[in-house]
Coordinates of C-alpha atoms in Angstrom, one line a residue:
M8 CA -55.6 -33.1 -135.5
S9 CA -58.7 -34.4 -133.8
P10 CA -59.0 -33.8 -130.1
V11 CA -58.2 -36.7 -127.9
A12 CA -61.3 -38.3 -126.3
I13 CA -61.2 -38.6 -122.5
K14 CA -63.0 -41.4 -120.8
T15 CA -65.7 -40.4 -118.3
S16 CA -63.6 -41.5 -115.3
E17 CA -60.6 -39.6 -116.6
R18 CA -62.6 -36.5 -117.3
S19 CA -64.0 -36.5 -113.8
S20 CA -60.6 -36.9 -112.4
A21 CA -59.1 -34.1 -114.6
S22 CA -61.8 -31.5 -113.7
T23 CA -62.0 -32.2 -110.0
K24 CA -59.6 -30.1 -108.0
P25 CA -58.9 -30.9 -104.3
K26 CA -60.6 -28.5 -102.0
Q27 CA -58.2 -25.9 -100.7
P28 CA -57.9 -25.6 -96.9
T29 CA -59.1 -22.4 -95.3
P30 CA -56.0 -20.2 -94.8
S31 CA -55.0 -19.8 -91.1
N32 CA -55.3 -16.0 -91.4
Y33 CA -58.7 -16.0 -93.0
I34 CA -60.9 -13.2 -91.7
P35 CA -64.7 -13.5 -92.2
T36 CA -66.8 -10.5 -93.2
L37 CA -70.0 -10.5 -91.1
V38 CA -71.8 -7.6 -92.9
S39 CA -71.3 -6.5 -96.5
V40 CA -72.7 -3.2 -97.8
D41 CA -72.7 -1.2 -101.1
P42 CA -71.4 2.4 -100.4
S43 CA -73.0 3.6 -103.6
R44 CA -76.6 2.6 -102.6
P45 CA -78.9 4.4 -100.1
G46 CA -78.7 3.0 -96.6
E47 CA -82.4 2.4 -96.2
E48 CA -82.3 -0.1 -99.1
Q49 CA -79.6 -2.3 -97.5
A50 CA -79.8 -5.3 -95.2
N51 CA -78.2 -5.6 -91.7
I52 CA -78.2 -1.8 -91.2
H53 CA -80.0 0.0 -88.3
T54 CA -80.3 3.6 -87.2
R55 CA -81.5 3.3 -83.6
W56 CA -80.4 1.7 -80.3
H57 CA -82.9 -0.8 -78.9
P58 CA -82.5 -4.2 -77.1
D59 CA -85.0 -5.9 -79.4
I60 CA -83.2 -5.4 -82.7
P61 CA -82.2 -9.0 -83.6
C62 CA -78.5 -9.8 -84.1
V63 CA -77.5 -10.4 -87.7
A64 CA -74.4 -12.5 -87.1
T65 CA -72.3 -14.1 -84.3
V66 CA -68.9 -12.8 -83.4
P67 CA -66.1 -15.4 -83.4
V68 CA -64.8 -14.5 -79.9
G69 CA -61.0 -14.0 -79.7
K70 CA -60.7 -14.1 -83.5
P71 CA -60.6 -11.3 -86.1
F72 CA -63.7 -10.4 -88.2
R73 CA -64.5 -7.7 -90.7
V74 CA -67.6 -5.4 -90.9
E75 CA -68.3 -3.2 -93.9
C76 CA -69.9 0.1 -92.9
L77 CA -71.7 2.9 -94.8
D78 CA -70.8 6.5 -94.1
Y79 CA -72.9 8.0 -91.3
S80 CA -75.5 9.5 -93.7
G81 CA -76.2 6.3 -95.5
S82 CA -74.8 7.4 -98.8
Q83 CA -76.6 10.7 -99.0
V84 CA -73.5 12.7 -99.9
S85 CA -71.9 12.7 -103.3
N86 CA -68.4 13.4 -104.6
D87 CA -69.0 16.6 -106.5
D88 CA -68.6 20.4 -106.2
S89 CA -72.1 21.3 -104.9
A90 CA -73.5 21.2 -101.4
D91 CA -77.1 20.8 -102.4
D92 CA -77.0 17.2 -101.0
V93 CA -76.0 18.7 -97.6
V94 CA -78.9 21.1 -97.7
H95 CA -81.3 18.1 -98.3
L96 CA -79.6 15.7 -95.9
N97 CA -82.1 13.7 -93.8
H98 CA -80.6 14.0 -90.3
D99 CA -83.5 12.1 -88.7
S100 CA -81.9 8.9 -89.9
D101 CA -78.8 9.6 -87.7
H102 CA -76.0 7.0 -88.2
H103 CA -76.4 4.0 -90.4
L104 CA -74.8 1.2 -88.3
S105 CA -73.8 -2.3 -89.2
G106 CA -75.1 -5.1 -86.9
P107 CA -75.9 -5.8 -84.2
F108 CA -73.7 -8.8 -83.5
Y109 CA -74.1 -11.5 -80.9
V110 CA -71.1 -12.1 -78.6
P111 CA -71.3 -15.6 -77.2
N112 CA -71.1 -15.8 -73.4
A113 CA -71.3 -12.1 -72.9
Q114 CA -73.6 -11.3 -69.9
P115 CA -74.8 -8.1 -68.2
G116 CA -72.0 -6.7 -66.1
D117 CA -69.3 -8.0 -68.4
V118 CA -67.1 -5.8 -70.5
L119 CA -66.2 -6.2 -74.1
E120 CA -62.5 -5.6 -75.0
I121 CA -62.7 -4.6 -78.6
E122 CA -59.4 -4.5 -80.5
I123 CA -59.4 -2.2 -83.6
L124 CA -57.1 -4.1 -85.9
D125 CA -57.7 -2.0 -89.0
V126 CA -60.0 0.6 -90.5
T127 CA -59.8 1.3 -94.2
P128 CA -61.9 3.0 -97.0
F129 CA -63.3 0.8 -99.7
P130 CA -60.7 0.5 -102.5
D131 CA -63.2 1.7 -105.1
H132 CA -64.7 4.4 -102.9
N133 CA -61.5 6.2 -101.9
W134 CA -62.8 9.5 -100.7
G135 CA -64.7 11.2 -97.9
Y136 CA -66.3 14.5 -97.0
C137 CA -66.6 17.1 -94.2
I138 CA -69.5 19.5 -94.0
T139 CA -70.4 22.7 -92.1
A140 CA -73.9 24.2 -91.6
P141 CA -75.5 26.5 -89.0
G142 CA -76.7 24.5 -86.0
L143 CA -74.6 21.4 -87.0
G144 CA -71.5 21.9 -84.9
S145 CA -70.2 23.7 -81.8
L146 CA -68.6 26.8 -83.4
D147 CA -71.5 28.8 -84.6
D148 CA -70.8 32.5 -83.8
V149 CA -73.3 35.4 -83.5
Q150 CA -70.7 37.6 -85.1
A151 CA -70.1 35.4 -88.2
E152 CA -72.7 33.2 -89.9
T153 CA -71.7 29.6 -90.6
L154 CA -72.3 28.7 -94.2
V155 CA -73.5 25.4 -95.6
T156 CA -70.5 23.9 -97.2
K157 CA -69.0 20.5 -98.3
S158 CA -65.4 19.6 -98.8
I159 CA -64.3 16.4 -100.6
W160 CA -61.2 14.7 -99.4
D161 CA -59.3 12.2 -101.6
F162 CA -57.3 9.4 -100.0
Y163 CA -53.8 8.3 -101.2
G164 CA -52.9 5.4 -99.0
N165 CA -53.0 7.0 -95.5
E166 CA -52.6 10.5 -96.8
T167 CA -55.5 12.9 -97.6
S168 CA -56.0 16.2 -99.3
S169 CA -58.9 18.3 -100.6
R170 CA -59.5 20.4 -103.7
H171 CA -61.8 22.4 -101.4
V172 CA -59.2 23.2 -98.7
P173 CA -56.0 23.7 -100.6
H174 CA -52.4 23.9 -99.4
V175 CA -53.0 21.1 -96.8
S176 CA -52.3 17.4 -96.7
F177 CA -51.9 15.1 -93.7
Q178 CA -51.8 11.5 -92.5
G179 CA -55.2 10.1 -91.5
R180 CA -56.1 8.2 -88.3
P181 CA -59.0 6.1 -89.6
H182 CA -61.4 4.9 -87.0
A183 CA -65.1 4.0 -86.3
G184 CA -66.9 7.0 -84.8
V185 CA -69.6 4.7 -83.4
I186 CA -69.0 1.4 -81.6
G187 CA -71.6 0.5 -79.0
T188 CA -73.5 -2.2 -77.2
A189 CA -77.3 -2.4 -77.0
P190 CA -79.0 -0.9 -74.0
S191 CA -81.2 -2.9 -71.7
Y192 CA -84.9 -1.8 -71.3
A193 CA -83.9 0.0 -68.0
V194 CA -80.9 1.7 -69.5
L195 CA -83.0 2.8 -72.6
A196 CA -85.7 4.2 -70.3
D197 CA -83.1 6.1 -68.3
W198 CA -81.6 7.7 -71.5
T199 CA -85.1 8.7 -72.7
K200 CA -86.1 10.2 -69.3
R201 CA -83.0 12.3 -68.7
E202 CA -82.8 13.6 -72.3
S203 CA -86.5 14.4 -72.3
E204 CA -86.1 16.3 -69.1
L205 CA -83.2 18.3 -70.5
D206 CA -85.1 19.1 -73.7
S207 CA -88.1 20.3 -71.6
L208 CA -85.8 22.3 -69.2
T209 CA -84.1 24.1 -72.1
A210 CA -87.3 24.5 -74.3
G211 CA -85.6 22.5 -77.0
K212 CA -82.5 24.7 -77.2
A213 CA -80.2 21.9 -76.0
G214 CA -80.5 20.1 -79.4
V215 CA -81.5 16.8 -77.8
S216 CA -82.3 14.1 -80.3
L217 CA -85.4 12.4 -78.8
P218 CA -86.9 9.1 -80.1
K219 CA -88.6 9.7 -83.5
T220 CA -90.1 7.3 -86.0
S221 CA -89.1 9.4 -88.9
G222 CA -85.7 8.2 -90.1
A223 CA -85.8 5.0 -88.0
Y224 CA -84.7 1.9 -90.0
V225 CA -83.9 -1.7 -89.4
G226 CA -82.8 -3.6 -92.5
Q227 CA -84.3 -7.0 -91.4
E228 CA -87.5 -8.9 -91.8
L229 CA -89.5 -8.0 -88.6
D230 CA -93.1 -8.4 -87.7
D231 CA -95.0 -5.1 -87.8
E232 CA -95.5 -4.9 -84.0
L233 CA -91.8 -5.3 -83.3
R234 CA -90.7 -2.8 -86.0
E235 CA -93.2 -0.2 -84.8
R236 CA -92.0 -0.6 -81.2
I237 CA -88.3 -0.3 -82.1
Y238 CA -89.0 2.8 -84.3
R239 CA -91.1 4.4 -81.5
E240 CA -88.8 3.7 -78.5
G241 CA -85.4 3.4 -80.1
A242 CA -82.7 5.8 -78.8
R243 CA -81.2 8.1 -81.4
T244 CA -77.6 7.5 -82.3
S245 CA -76.4 11.1 -82.3
P246 CA -75.0 11.4 -78.8
G247 CA -72.5 9.1 -77.2
R248 CA -73.6 7.5 -74.0
E249 CA -72.4 5.0 -71.3
H250 CA -72.5 2.1 -73.8
G251 CA -70.2 3.8 -76.2
G252 CA -72.1 4.8 -79.3
N253 CA -71.2 8.0 -81.1
I254 CA -68.2 8.9 -78.8
D255 CA -66.1 9.9 -81.9
I256 CA -62.6 9.2 -80.4
G257 CA -60.2 10.1 -83.2
L258 CA -57.4 8.2 -81.3
A259 CA -59.3 4.9 -81.6
T260 CA -57.5 4.0 -84.7
R261 CA -55.8 0.7 -85.8
G262 CA -54.0 -0.8 -82.8
S263 CA -56.2 0.8 -80.2
R264 CA -58.7 -1.0 -77.9
M265 CA -62.1 0.0 -76.6
Y266 CA -63.8 -1.3 -73.4
L267 CA -67.6 -1.2 -73.4
P268 CA -70.2 -2.5 -70.9
V269 CA -72.6 -5.3 -71.6
Y270 CA -76.3 -4.6 -70.7
I271 CA -78.1 -7.6 -72.3
P272 CA -77.1 -11.2 -73.0
G273 CA -75.0 -11.4 -76.1
A274 CA -74.2 -7.7 -75.9
S275 CA -75.6 -6.8 -79.4
V276 CA -72.6 -4.7 -80.5
S277 CA -72.8 -2.5 -83.6
V278 CA -70.3 -0.4 -85.5
G279 CA -70.3 2.4 -88.1
D280 CA -69.8 6.1 -88.7
T281 CA -66.3 5.4 -90.2
H282 CA -63.9 8.4 -90.4
F283 CA -60.6 8.8 -92.3
C284 CA -59.5 11.5 -89.8
Q285 CA -60.9 13.6 -87.1
S286 CA -59.6 16.3 -84.7
D287 CA -59.7 16.1 -81.0
G288 CA -63.0 18.0 -80.2
E289 CA -64.6 17.4 -83.7
P290 CA -66.5 20.8 -83.7
T291 CA -68.3 19.8 -87.0
T292 CA -68.1 16.5 -88.9
A293 CA -64.9 14.4 -89.3
I294 CA -63.8 13.3 -92.7
E295 CA -66.8 11.0 -93.1
M296 CA -66.3 7.9 -95.3
A297 CA -67.7 4.4 -96.0
G298 CA -65.2 2.0 -94.5
I299 CA -64.2 -1.6 -93.6
V300 CA -63.5 -2.2 -89.9
T301 CA -61.5 -5.2 -88.7
L302 CA -62.1 -6.1 -85.0
R303 CA -61.4 -8.7 -82.4
I304 CA -63.6 -9.0 -79.4
N305 CA -62.9 -10.7 -76.0
V306 CA -65.1 -10.8 -73.0
I307 CA -64.0 -9.7 -69.5
P308 CA -66.4 -11.4 -67.0
Q309 CA -67.8 -9.0 -64.5
G310 CA -65.6 -6.3 -66.1
V311 CA -67.9 -3.4 -65.1
K312 CA -67.0 -4.1 -61.4
K313 CA -63.4 -5.1 -62.0
L314 CA -62.6 -2.0 -64.1
C315 CA -64.8 0.4 -62.2
L316 CA -66.4 1.2 -65.5
K317 CA -68.8 4.1 -65.5
S318 CA -68.4 5.0 -69.2
P319 CA -66.2 3.8 -72.1
M320 CA -62.5 3.3 -71.7
Y321 CA -60.0 3.1 -74.5
R322 CA -56.3 2.3 -74.9
T323 CA -54.3 4.3 -77.5
S324 CA -52.5 2.8 -80.5
P325 CA -48.8 2.5 -80.8
S326 CA -49.0 3.2 -84.5
E327 CA -51.0 6.5 -84.5
P328 CA -49.5 9.2 -86.7
V329 CA -48.2 12.0 -84.5
Y330 CA -47.3 15.5 -85.5
R331 CA -44.9 16.9 -83.0
D332 CA -44.6 20.6 -84.1
R333 CA -47.9 22.3 -83.3
L334 CA -48.9 25.9 -83.0
C335 CA -51.2 26.0 -80.0
F336 CA -54.0 28.4 -79.1
T337 CA -55.5 28.6 -75.6
G338 CA -59.0 29.6 -74.4
L339 CA -60.4 30.7 -71.1
S340 CA -63.9 30.6 -69.6
V341 CA -64.6 34.2 -70.4
T342 CA -67.3 35.4 -72.8
A343 CA -66.7 37.6 -75.8
D344 CA -68.0 40.7 -73.9
G345 CA -65.6 40.0 -71.0
A346 CA -68.0 38.3 -68.5
Q347 CA -66.4 35.7 -66.3
T348 CA -68.0 32.3 -66.1
D349 CA -67.5 29.5 -63.5
Q350 CA -65.2 27.1 -65.4
N351 CA -67.3 26.8 -68.5
G352 CA -65.2 24.2 -70.5
L353 CA -67.1 24.4 -73.8
L354 CA -66.7 28.2 -73.8
A355 CA -62.9 27.8 -73.2
Y356 CA -62.7 25.4 -76.1
R357 CA -64.7 27.7 -78.4
N358 CA -62.5 30.7 -77.4
A359 CA -59.4 28.7 -78.4
A360 CA -61.0 27.6 -81.6
F361 CA -62.2 31.1 -82.6
Q362 CA -58.7 32.4 -82.1
A363 CA -57.3 29.6 -84.3
I364 CA -59.9 30.2 -87.0
E365 CA -59.1 33.9 -87.1
Y366 CA -55.4 33.1 -87.4
L367 CA -56.0 30.8 -90.3
Q368 CA -58.2 33.3 -92.0
S369 CA -55.3 35.8 -92.0
F370 CA -53.6 33.5 -94.6
G371 CA -56.6 33.6 -96.9
Y372 CA -58.7 30.7 -95.8
T373 CA -62.5 31.3 -95.4
R374 CA -64.1 30.9 -92.0
E375 CA -65.6 27.6 -93.2
Q376 CA -62.3 26.2 -94.4
A377 CA -60.6 27.0 -91.1
Y378 CA -63.6 25.4 -89.3
I379 CA -63.2 22.3 -91.5
L380 CA -59.5 22.0 -90.7
L381 CA -60.2 22.3 -86.9
S382 CA -62.6 19.3 -87.3
A383 CA -61.0 17.1 -90.0
A384 CA -57.3 17.4 -89.5
P385 CA -55.3 15.7 -86.6
I386 CA -55.7 18.7 -84.3
D387 CA -54.5 18.1 -80.7
S388 CA -57.0 19.5 -78.1
R389 CA -56.1 19.4 -74.4
V390 CA -57.6 20.3 -71.1
V391 CA -54.7 22.3 -69.7
A392 CA -56.0 23.2 -66.2
T393 CA -59.2 22.7 -64.2
A394 CA -58.2 23.6 -60.6
N395 CA -57.5 27.3 -61.2
R396 CA -61.0 28.7 -60.6
P397 CA -62.9 30.5 -62.0
N398 CA -61.2 29.7 -65.3
F399 CA -61.0 26.4 -67.2
V400 CA -58.1 26.4 -69.7
V401 CA -58.2 24.5 -73.0
S402 CA -55.6 24.4 -75.7
L403 CA -55.9 23.6 -79.4
G404 CA -52.8 22.6 -81.4
I405 CA -52.5 22.9 -85.2
P406 CA -49.8 20.7 -86.8
T407 CA -47.5 23.1 -88.7
E408 CA -46.3 20.3 -91.1
I409 CA -49.6 19.8 -92.7
F410 CA -49.4 23.1 -94.7
D411 CA -47.3 23.6 -97.8
F412 CA -46.4 27.1 -96.5
D413 CA -45.1 28.4 -93.2
I414 CA -47.8 29.3 -90.7
L415 CA -45.4 30.1 -87.8
P416 CA -45.1 33.6 -86.3
K417 CA -42.0 35.4 -87.3
I418 CA -39.9 37.8 -85.2
G419 CA -39.3 41.2 -86.9
T420 CA -37.3 44.2 -85.6
G421 CA -39.6 46.9 -87.0
R422 CA -43.1 48.0 -86.0
G423 CA -45.7 48.9 -88.7
E424 CA -44.0 50.0 -91.9
G425 CA -40.2 49.6 -91.7
E426 CA -37.3 47.3 -91.4
G427 CA -38.0 43.8 -90.1
E428 CA -41.7 43.8 -91.2
G429 CA -41.1 42.2 -94.6
D430 CA -40.4 38.6 -93.5
W431 CA -43.5 38.6 -91.2
E432 CA -45.7 39.9 -94.0
L433 CA -44.3 37.5 -96.5
S434 CA -45.2 34.6 -94.2
R435 CA -48.7 35.9 -93.6
R436 CA -49.4 36.9 -97.2
R437 CA -53.0 36.2 -98.0
R438 CA -53.4 33.6 -100.7
T439 CA -56.2 33.4 -103.3
I440 CA -57.7 30.2 -102.1
K441 CA -60.7 28.5 -103.7
G442 CA -63.4 27.9 -101.1
P443 CA -65.4 24.8 -100.2
A444 CA -68.4 23.6 -102.2
L445 CA -71.5 25.8 -101.7
P446 CA -75.2 24.9 -102.3
S447 CA -77.2 26.3 -105.2
A448 CA -80.3 25.6 -103.2
V449 CA -81.9 28.5 -101.2
I450 CA -81.3 28.3 -97.5
T451 CA -84.3 29.6 -95.5
N452 CA -84.2 31.1 -92.0
G453 CA -80.4 30.7 -91.8
A454 CA -80.6 26.9 -91.4
A455 CA -80.6 23.9 -93.8
N456 CA -83.1 21.2 -93.4
G457 CA -83.3 21.1 -89.6
F458 CA -79.7 21.1 -88.6
A459 CA -80.1 20.9 -84.8
H460 CA -77.6 18.5 -83.4
E461 CA -74.0 17.5 -83.8
H462 CA -72.9 14.3 -85.7

C-alpha cells in the first residue's frame, strides 16, 4: 500500500507540537561540570578568593537553583587500589569551586541566608575517597608515622561502605565543605596580613597557605592583567574564614541553613568541596566526592548588625541521620609526657582521638583505617568543659551501630587467664582486615608532594 501524501499545511500541523510550559518546580542548573575531567580544563571553576573574579551567573533570589561541583582536588583522585595519585596530588590548587554567583540586591553589611535543600553525588559517579598522609591532617604522632593511604567509598543511596575499611557501613550526611562569599579588597588585605605574620612568627611551621600563583585557576576569559592580579593576590581556599569558605561543617546537610556576610555588591558566592560524610573535627579528609548542590538564597538587609555576625552561623537540619549509641573517649590538655598545658583545646582533641585510634586498632584495624574512620564516619565530637582550668575537656563519640561486630566493652568476672575473660576476648578478637590502598611510588623525607596543610 502506498503511503498517504500529506499536504504541506497538514504536514506542518502534524509535526508542530505545542510548547510545553515550564514546570512550576523547575530548578535551573547554574554551573555544570564533568567529574571525570581535570578541573583546570573546565569553565566556571576557580581556586582562589578574590573580589575581581567575575560572576558566572545570577542567583534567582528566593528560588531553588542547582550547582554541579567537582571534588576538592579537581578530579585528581581515581577509583582504584593504588595511592600513587595521592602522592602526586597538586595541593597548590586547593579547592576547585563553582561560581562565583551574583546575588541581586546584596550589599556590604547584608547577610545571605543560604538554605541547603539537597546535596547528592552524580548518578554515574557514585563514589568518593578519603586520604591520609604525613602533614595533611591534625593527628600526626611522633610515636607512629602516618602513612600515605587512600580509601574508596561506594554509595548506595544514602549508605556508604569501603572495600578498604571493612566491617563498617553508615548513613551519610552529604554537604558542601566550602560555601563562601568574596572578600572585599580590605578584607583580603587583612587575611593576607595576619596569615603572613603568623607564618613569619612560626617560621613556616603553622602550615599557613599564603597567596601563590602556582595552582591558581579561573576558568573564564580574562585579560592578562586581571588574571595575573587574581593569581598573585588571591587568598588560598584551604582555611575557613569570616566569610565562610572551607569551614567543613558536617552538620550542614540537606535541610540546614548557613548565614554568611556580604562584603562586596552582589556577594559573589561560591560553592564546592562536596562531601558524602564527615566527622565532627575532620582530622584528615572527609569522604570527598563530586556532587550536585541545590540551594536557595535570601538576603537579610543589614544582617551583619542585626545578627551580631562575626563569623558564619548555621542552623541544623531536621533530617540529619543520628546515631544515638556512641562509645565516647575524652581528652585533656595534658601532653603525652605528662606536662600540663593551659587549656590547649587541640591537644585535648588529639588525646581523645589517639585513645579512640588505639582502641580501634585492638580489633585489627590499622592506624590509618582508624584515622580514616575518625574523619569520614559520623563521629560526634564535643567540647565538654572549658571553665575547669587548667584543663580543656573534649569528647569523641564513635557510633557503635556502624560496625558489623560488637565494639562495646564487656564485663568479665575474671582477671587475666580465667573465668569471665572469654567473652571479653571474643568481643575484642583481632580480625584479619585488609588495609587501605598504599602507593607504589617512593615517599621521600617522610612526606608526599608537599603535604603541609589540612583540607
